[in-house]
Amino acid sequence: MKFKIIAGLVLILSVIIASCGSAEDMEFKRYYLGGEQLYKQRCQNCHGTKGEGLSNLIPPLTDSTFLKTNKKQLACIVNNGLKGALVVVNGKSFVGDMPANNIPPVDIARILTYITNSFGNKMGTVKSEDVALSLKDCK
Amino acid sequence: MRKLATLIGVILLYAACKNGGTQATLPIYGNRDTKTITKDGKQVVDTIYQTIPAFRFVNQYGDSITQNSLKGDIYVADFFFTTCPSICPIMHRNMLKVYSEFKNVSDFKIISHSIDPKHDSVPILKKYADGLGISGNSWWLLQGKKDDTYNLSASYLVRRPEESAKELFIHDGYFVLIDKQKRIRGSYDGTDEKDVARMIGDIKTLRAETNPQIAQ
């Protein structure tokens, strides 16, 4: 009888742990889902539902190497936009303007978490603190 | 009884198939008027449909384009500007599909009217066309006098573009399908992938339509 109760408790506990996941997972999901909404509102018109961009006019967001190499600059690009900048993505050159967003660091972090973990990218959570740090070094 | 049910079933199936097989004709949009003409010595009433009026613009190559440049063509028209941050990228992402589908068809064209001719000069339009990856003469980007473009928008039954401080320009995202008689045969939401797919189907239907009368 006692054994059955213990076994039952263990079972319930393991179900709870499995369904909740770790605190980091929860944090990732919060950033990612928030980012998905913001992406739809602010980025998707130009960069597309699949991050595919538009021909040679608007760069795609599928170049994982570009995202990794320019990790520190991503927050600045999202926040301040680009003016006449030359960007090489997926081996193609893009020259043009991107509008500024001027949004709180936490929203930039959400957008970046979404982009860097969608469209074939997998870079983990970009936190609000990381963004605040990056923004200090904008060129 | 069972035989009867089978028979009805077969008839229904045949009717359903037959219905799906016939090609529908596209409606004709816009205001219409009537005119009494004399045909074979008899007085008959003829329908006058709304058509796209004469125009003169310049394309991305610097060539002068008028209604005569589209003589004998089915075409799709839209309104855009190259620096548009909102709906234009979606519209032209979708229009590229239309372009790829029909770029080798001789009697089909796409015309995109810039509503910001001050910025969208011929070289800017050419750069935009190169960026989009379009070449040849199946998709023209047109610019001209601002009032001419804005007034023409009314003939396409789309909203007249407006300038605003924030969005720069406010305009519709419609793709308008025009037949060889310069009549409006369809209007589609250029920002909606499904509606644009429907338009591609309608263009095929329209191309299959036999009508020898072509407007001058």
Short mmCIF file of C-alpha atoms in Angstrom, two decimals:
data_model
loop_
_atom_site.label_atom_id
_atom_site.label_comp_id
_atom_site.label_asym_id
_atom_site.label_seq_id
_atom_site.Cartn_x
_atom_site.Cartn_y
_atom_site.Cartn_z
CA MET A 1 0.00 0.00 0.00
CA LYS A 2 2.73 2.40 1.02
CA PHE A 3 4.68 1.47 -2.09
CA LYS A 4 1.71 2.31 -4.30
CA ILE A 5 1.36 5.79 -2.77
CA ILE A 6 5.06 6.51 -3.24
CA ALA A 7 4.98 5.24 -6.81
CA GLY A 8 1.92 7.43 -7.48
CA LEU A 9 3.62 10.53 -6.08
CA VAL A 10 6.76 9.91 -8.13
CA LEU A 11 4.63 9.58 -11.24
CA ILE A 12 2.74 12.83 -10.59
CA LEU A 13 5.96 14.69 -9.84
CA SER A 14 7.68 13.49 -12.99
CA VAL A 15 4.66 14.52 -15.09
CA ILE A 16 4.74 18.01 -13.56
CA ILE A 17 8.47 18.39 -14.16
CA ALA A 18 8.24 17.11 -17.72
CA SER A 19 5.35 19.40 -18.63
CA CYS A 20 6.79 22.56 -17.13
CA GLY A 21 10.28 22.20 -18.51
CA SER A 22 13.18 24.14 -17.10
CA ALA A 23 13.09 27.80 -16.18
CA GLU A 24 15.37 28.56 -19.14
CA ASP A 25 12.97 26.89 -21.54
CA MET A 26 10.15 28.99 -20.14
CA GLU A 27 12.18 32.14 -20.55
CA PHE A 28 13.04 31.20 -24.15
CA LYS A 29 9.39 30.57 -24.97
CA ARG A 30 8.33 33.91 -23.51
CA TYR A 31 10.88 35.79 -25.59
CA TYR A 32 10.23 33.73 -28.71
CA LEU A 33 6.42 34.02 -28.68
CA GLY A 34 6.55 37.74 -27.91
CA GLY A 35 9.05 38.11 -30.72
CA GLU A 36 6.79 36.30 -33.16
CA GLN A 37 4.04 38.90 -32.62
CA LEU A 38 6.46 41.83 -32.92
CA TYR A 39 8.01 40.32 -36.05
CA LYS A 40 4.59 40.17 -37.70
CA GLN A 41 3.92 43.82 -36.85
CA ARG A 42 7.31 45.33 -37.63
CA CYS A 43 9.43 43.07 -39.83
CA GLN A 44 7.30 40.67 -41.83
CA ASN A 45 6.07 43.05 -44.56
CA CYS A 46 9.58 43.45 -45.87
CA HIS A 47 11.44 40.35 -44.69
CA GLY A 48 8.59 37.91 -45.35
CA THR A 49 6.78 35.20 -43.38
CA LYS A 50 9.66 32.79 -43.90
CA GLY A 51 12.40 35.42 -43.55
CA GLU A 52 12.96 35.11 -47.29
CA GLY A 53 13.43 38.85 -48.02
CA LEU A 54 12.71 40.14 -51.53
CA SER A 55 15.04 39.38 -54.44
CA ASN A 56 18.02 41.75 -54.34
CA LEU A 57 16.03 44.52 -52.64
CA ILE A 58 15.50 43.26 -49.10
CA PRO A 59 17.96 40.82 -47.47
CA PRO A 60 16.71 37.46 -46.16
CA LEU A 61 17.12 36.51 -42.49
CA THR A 62 18.18 32.94 -43.24
CA ASP A 63 21.97 33.46 -43.26
CA SER A 64 23.01 31.92 -39.92
CA THR A 65 26.66 32.79 -40.52
CA PHE A 66 25.83 36.48 -41.02
CA LEU A 67 23.71 36.48 -37.85
CA LYS A 68 26.48 34.83 -35.82
CA THR A 69 29.27 37.06 -37.16
CA ASN A 70 27.27 40.24 -36.60
CA LYS A 71 25.62 39.16 -33.35
CA LYS A 72 26.68 42.30 -31.49
CA GLN A 73 25.36 44.60 -34.24
CA LEU A 74 21.91 43.01 -34.62
CA ALA A 75 20.31 45.01 -31.79
CA CYS A 76 21.62 48.26 -33.31
CA ILE A 77 20.25 47.37 -36.76
CA VAL A 78 16.79 46.56 -35.38
CA ASN A 79 16.69 49.69 -33.26
CA ASN A 80 18.32 52.30 -35.52
CA GLY A 81 17.72 50.87 -38.97
CA LEU A 82 20.21 51.27 -41.81
CA LYS A 83 20.84 54.09 -44.24
CA GLY A 84 22.50 53.33 -47.57
CA ALA A 85 24.48 50.56 -45.89
CA LEU A 86 26.05 47.72 -47.83
CA VAL A 87 25.11 44.38 -46.32
CA VAL A 88 26.34 41.05 -47.70
CA VAL A 89 23.87 38.26 -46.92
CA ASN A 90 23.91 34.76 -48.42
CA GLY A 91 26.67 35.95 -50.74
CA LYS A 92 24.51 38.73 -52.23
CA SER A 93 25.06 42.47 -51.71
CA PHE A 94 22.21 44.66 -50.55
CA VAL A 95 22.32 48.45 -50.57
CA GLY A 96 19.42 50.39 -49.17
CA ASP A 97 17.59 51.80 -46.21
CA MET A 98 15.89 50.02 -43.37
CA PRO A 99 13.56 52.08 -41.15
CA ALA A 100 14.41 52.55 -37.46
CA ASN A 101 12.18 50.99 -34.80
CA ASN A 102 13.15 52.84 -31.60
CA ILE A 103 11.62 50.30 -29.23
CA PRO A 104 12.56 49.15 -25.68
CA PRO A 105 15.51 46.70 -25.34
CA VAL A 106 13.18 43.94 -24.17
CA ASP A 107 11.21 44.12 -27.43
CA ILE A 108 14.42 44.07 -29.47
CA ALA A 109 15.47 41.00 -27.47
CA ARG A 110 12.13 39.33 -28.27
CA ILE A 111 12.46 40.08 -32.00
CA LEU A 112 16.07 38.84 -32.07
CA THR A 113 15.20 35.67 -30.16
CA TYR A 114 12.50 34.98 -32.74
CA ILE A 115 14.66 35.70 -35.79
CA THR A 116 17.78 33.90 -34.56
CA ASN A 117 15.74 30.79 -33.73
CA SER A 118 13.51 30.68 -36.82
CA PHE A 119 14.12 30.32 -40.57
CA GLY A 120 16.72 27.60 -39.97
CA ASN A 121 18.67 29.60 -37.35
CA LYS A 122 19.35 28.27 -33.85
CA MET A 123 21.20 30.66 -31.57
CA GLY A 124 19.28 30.47 -28.28
CA THR A 125 17.75 33.25 -26.21
CA VAL A 126 18.78 36.87 -26.73
CA LYS A 127 18.10 38.55 -23.38
CA SER A 128 17.10 42.10 -22.61
CA GLU A 129 20.42 42.67 -20.77
CA ASP A 130 22.42 41.51 -23.84
CA VAL A 131 20.54 43.99 -26.01
CA ALA A 132 21.06 46.88 -23.56
CA LEU A 133 24.82 46.14 -23.64
CA SER A 134 24.96 45.90 -27.45
CA LEU A 135 23.07 49.19 -27.84
CA LYS A 136 25.88 51.05 -26.05
CA ASP A 137 28.30 50.18 -28.85
CA CYS A 138 26.19 51.16 -31.86
CA LYS A 139 28.22 52.69 -34.66
CA MET B 1 -35.23 1.26 -55.14
CA ARG B 2 -31.53 0.67 -54.80
CA LYS B 3 -31.07 0.84 -58.56
CA LEU B 4 -32.89 4.17 -58.62
CA ALA B 5 -30.57 5.55 -55.92
CA THR B 6 -27.53 4.43 -57.92
CA LEU B 7 -28.95 6.04 -61.05
CA ILE B 8 -29.55 9.34 -59.25
CA GLY B 9 -26.06 9.13 -57.84
CA VAL B 10 -24.55 8.68 -61.30
CA ILE B 11 -26.57 11.59 -62.70
CA LEU B 12 -25.51 13.86 -59.85
CA LEU B 13 -21.90 12.86 -60.32
CA TYR B 14 -22.10 13.60 -64.03
CA ALA B 15 -23.72 16.98 -63.38
CA ALA B 16 -21.05 17.85 -60.82
CA CYS B 17 -18.25 16.91 -63.18
CA LYS B 18 -19.78 18.75 -66.11
CA ASN B 19 -20.23 21.89 -64.04
CA GLY B 20 -16.61 21.81 -62.92
CA GLY B 21 -15.41 21.27 -66.44
CA THR B 22 -16.92 24.33 -68.07
CA GLN B 23 -14.79 27.43 -67.89
CA ALA B 24 -16.48 30.40 -66.27
CA THR B 25 -16.25 33.81 -67.90
CA LEU B 26 -14.96 36.64 -65.77
CA PRO B 27 -17.37 39.44 -64.92
CA ILE B 28 -16.96 42.93 -66.40
CA TYR B 29 -16.68 45.63 -63.75
CA GLY B 30 -17.32 49.36 -63.75
CA ASN B 31 -20.10 51.65 -64.90
CA ARG B 32 -21.90 50.79 -68.10
CA ASP B 33 -23.90 52.78 -70.57
CA THR B 34 -26.00 51.96 -73.60
CA LYS B 35 -25.82 53.22 -77.12
CA THR B 36 -28.23 52.63 -80.00
CA ILE B 37 -26.41 51.60 -83.11
CA THR B 38 -27.52 50.53 -86.54
CA LYS B 39 -26.52 46.96 -87.27
CA ASP B 40 -27.51 45.29 -90.57
CA GLY B 41 -30.07 48.06 -91.17
CA LYS B 42 -31.70 47.49 -87.76
CA GLN B 43 -31.56 49.62 -84.64
CA VAL B 44 -29.97 47.66 -81.75
CA VAL B 45 -28.95 48.67 -78.25
CA ASP B 46 -25.29 48.12 -77.49
CA THR B 47 -23.64 48.10 -74.06
CA ILE B 48 -20.76 50.49 -73.50
CA TYR B 49 -18.44 49.28 -70.75
CA GLN B 50 -16.13 51.38 -68.64
CA THR B 51 -12.61 51.30 -70.05
CA ILE B 52 -9.19 52.59 -69.03
CA PRO B 53 -8.68 55.99 -70.69
CA ALA B 54 -5.64 57.14 -72.68
CA PHE B 55 -2.42 57.84 -70.76
CA ARG B 56 1.24 58.66 -71.30
CA PHE B 57 4.00 57.61 -68.89
CA VAL B 58 7.68 56.65 -68.97
CA ASN B 59 8.93 53.17 -68.02
CA GLN B 60 12.13 52.04 -66.25
CA TYR B 61 14.04 52.12 -69.55
CA GLY B 62 13.04 55.73 -70.23
CA ASP B 63 10.66 54.65 -73.02
CA SER B 64 7.40 56.48 -73.50
CA ILE B 65 4.44 54.20 -72.74
CA THR B 66 0.86 54.93 -73.80
CA GLN B 67 -2.36 52.92 -74.05
CA ASN B 68 -1.17 51.88 -77.51
CA SER B 69 1.87 50.14 -76.04
CA LEU B 70 -0.62 47.73 -74.42
CA LYS B 71 -2.73 47.20 -77.54
CA GLY B 72 -3.70 43.55 -77.83
CA ASP B 73 -2.48 42.78 -74.31
CA ILE B 74 -4.13 41.56 -71.16
CA TYR B 75 -2.51 43.35 -68.25
CA VAL B 76 -2.42 43.76 -64.49
CA ALA B 77 -1.96 47.22 -62.96
CA ASP B 78 -1.01 48.30 -59.46
CA PHE B 79 0.12 51.43 -57.62
CA PHE B 80 3.29 51.55 -55.50
CA PHE B 81 6.43 53.55 -54.66
CA THR B 82 9.97 52.24 -54.30
CA THR B 83 10.57 53.49 -50.75
CA CYS B 84 7.27 52.09 -49.45
CA PRO B 85 7.86 50.50 -46.06
CA SER B 86 4.45 48.90 -45.64
CA ILE B 87 2.50 46.85 -48.18
CA CYS B 88 4.54 47.24 -51.40
CA PRO B 89 7.17 44.59 -50.58
CA ILE B 90 4.37 42.07 -49.98
CA MET B 91 2.58 43.12 -53.18
CA HIS B 92 5.69 42.80 -55.30
CA ARG B 93 6.78 39.55 -53.64
CA ASN B 94 3.39 38.24 -54.85
CA MET B 95 3.61 40.01 -58.22
CA LEU B 96 6.94 38.26 -58.87
CA LYS B 97 4.98 34.98 -58.94
CA VAL B 98 2.69 36.43 -61.60
CA TYR B 99 5.75 37.67 -63.51
CA SER B 100 7.45 34.25 -63.44
CA GLU B 101 4.26 32.53 -64.55
CA PHE B 102 3.64 34.75 -67.60
CA LYS B 103 6.95 36.41 -68.51
CA ASN B 104 7.24 34.45 -71.74
CA VAL B 105 3.64 35.10 -72.78
CA SER B 106 3.53 37.70 -75.55
CA ASP B 107 0.05 39.11 -74.87
CA PHE B 108 0.42 39.68 -71.12
CA LYS B 109 2.01 42.57 -69.21
CA ILE B 110 2.27 44.01 -65.73
CA ILE B 111 2.33 47.78 -65.14
CA SER B 112 3.18 49.29 -61.76
CA HIS B 113 2.47 53.00 -61.43
CA SER B 114 4.72 54.91 -59.05
CA ILE B 115 2.72 57.34 -56.93
CA ASP B 116 5.93 59.14 -55.90
CA PRO B 117 7.33 60.34 -59.26
CA LYS B 118 9.41 63.02 -57.54
CA HIS B 119 11.63 60.38 -55.92
CA ASP B 120 11.03 57.49 -58.32
CA SER B 121 12.92 58.81 -61.34
CA VAL B 122 13.67 56.57 -64.32
CA PRO B 123 17.12 55.53 -62.93
CA ILE B 124 15.57 54.75 -59.51
CA LEU B 125 12.87 52.64 -61.19
CA LYS B 126 15.56 50.80 -63.20
CA LYS B 127 17.53 50.12 -60.02
CA TYR B 128 14.37 48.82 -58.34
CA ALA B 129 13.61 46.58 -61.36
CA ASP B 130 17.17 45.20 -61.25
CA GLY B 131 16.82 44.59 -57.52
CA LEU B 132 13.54 42.76 -58.06
CA GLY B 133 15.28 40.69 -60.70
CA ILE B 134 12.96 41.63 -63.56
CA SER B 135 14.10 42.29 -67.11
CA GLY B 136 12.64 42.53 -70.60
CA ASN B 137 9.30 44.15 -71.35
CA SER B 138 6.76 42.05 -69.49
CA TRP B 139 6.74 44.21 -66.33
CA TRP B 140 6.93 47.99 -66.68
CA LEU B 141 7.41 50.36 -63.78
CA LEU B 142 5.82 53.64 -64.84
CA GLN B 143 6.17 57.22 -63.74
CA GLY B 144 4.84 60.52 -65.06
CA LYS B 145 2.94 63.57 -63.89
CA LYS B 146 1.67 62.90 -60.38
CA ASP B 147 -1.84 64.17 -61.16
CA ASP B 148 -2.07 61.95 -64.24
CA THR B 149 -1.28 58.87 -62.15
CA TYR B 150 -3.60 59.89 -59.31
CA ASN B 151 -6.47 60.68 -61.70
CA LEU B 152 -5.96 57.40 -63.53
CA SER B 153 -6.36 55.46 -60.26
CA ALA B 154 -10.09 56.32 -60.34
CA SER B 155 -10.48 54.48 -63.67
CA TYR B 156 -9.07 51.35 -62.03
CA LEU B 157 -11.69 51.70 -59.26
CA VAL B 158 -9.01 51.91 -56.58
CA ARG B 159 -8.68 54.50 -53.87
CA ARG B 160 -7.00 57.75 -54.92
CA PRO B 161 -3.52 57.81 -53.32
CA GLU B 162 -2.87 60.41 -50.64
CA GLU B 163 0.24 61.84 -49.08
CA SER B 164 0.54 61.62 -45.33
CA ALA B 165 3.29 62.65 -42.96
CA LYS B 166 3.75 59.26 -41.37
CA GLU B 167 3.24 56.65 -44.05
CA LEU B 168 4.47 59.02 -46.79
CA PHE B 169 1.75 57.80 -49.15
CA ILE B 170 -1.50 55.99 -48.53
CA HIS B 171 -2.68 53.73 -51.30
CA ASP B 172 -4.53 50.53 -52.08
CA GLY B 173 -2.80 47.20 -52.52
CA TYR B 174 -5.06 46.03 -55.33
CA PHE B 175 -3.99 44.26 -58.50
CA VAL B 176 -6.45 45.14 -61.27
CA LEU B 177 -6.88 42.82 -64.24
CA ILE B 178 -7.60 44.50 -67.58
CA ASP B 179 -8.66 42.71 -70.77
CA LYS B 180 -7.73 43.42 -74.39
CA GLN B 181 -10.75 45.73 -74.69
CA LYS B 182 -9.35 47.75 -71.73
CA ARG B 183 -12.23 46.68 -69.47
CA ILE B 184 -11.80 45.76 -65.79
CA ARG B 185 -12.22 42.01 -65.35
CA GLY B 186 -10.93 41.46 -61.83
CA SER B 187 -9.61 43.13 -58.72
CA TYR B 188 -7.44 41.26 -56.23
CA ASP B 189 -5.79 41.96 -52.89
CA GLY B 190 -2.11 42.10 -53.84
CA THR B 191 -1.06 41.46 -50.26
CA ASP B 192 -2.95 38.15 -50.09
CA GLU B 193 -1.12 35.15 -51.53
CA LYS B 194 -4.37 33.21 -52.08
CA ASP B 195 -6.08 36.06 -53.90
CA VAL B 196 -3.05 36.46 -56.16
CA ALA B 197 -3.14 32.71 -56.91
CA ARG B 198 -6.81 33.19 -57.88
CA MET B 199 -5.75 36.02 -60.19
CA ILE B 200 -3.21 33.77 -61.92
CA GLY B 201 -6.08 31.36 -62.62
CA ASP B 202 -8.28 34.20 -63.87
CA ILE B 203 -5.55 35.43 -66.24
CA LYS B 204 -5.49 31.96 -67.81
CA THR B 205 -9.29 32.03 -68.14
CA LEU B 206 -9.15 35.48 -69.71
CA ARG B 207 -6.44 34.45 -72.16
CA ALA B 208 -8.62 31.54 -73.27
CA GLU B 209 -11.54 33.87 -73.91
CA THR B 210 -12.23 34.36 -77.62
CA ASN B 211 -13.25 37.84 -78.56
CA PRO B 212 -12.03 39.26 -81.82
CA GLN B 213 -13.00 42.83 -80.98
CA ILE B 214 -9.99 44.71 -79.64
CA ALA B 215 -10.32 48.31 -78.55
CA GLN B 216 -8.23 50.80 -80.45
#
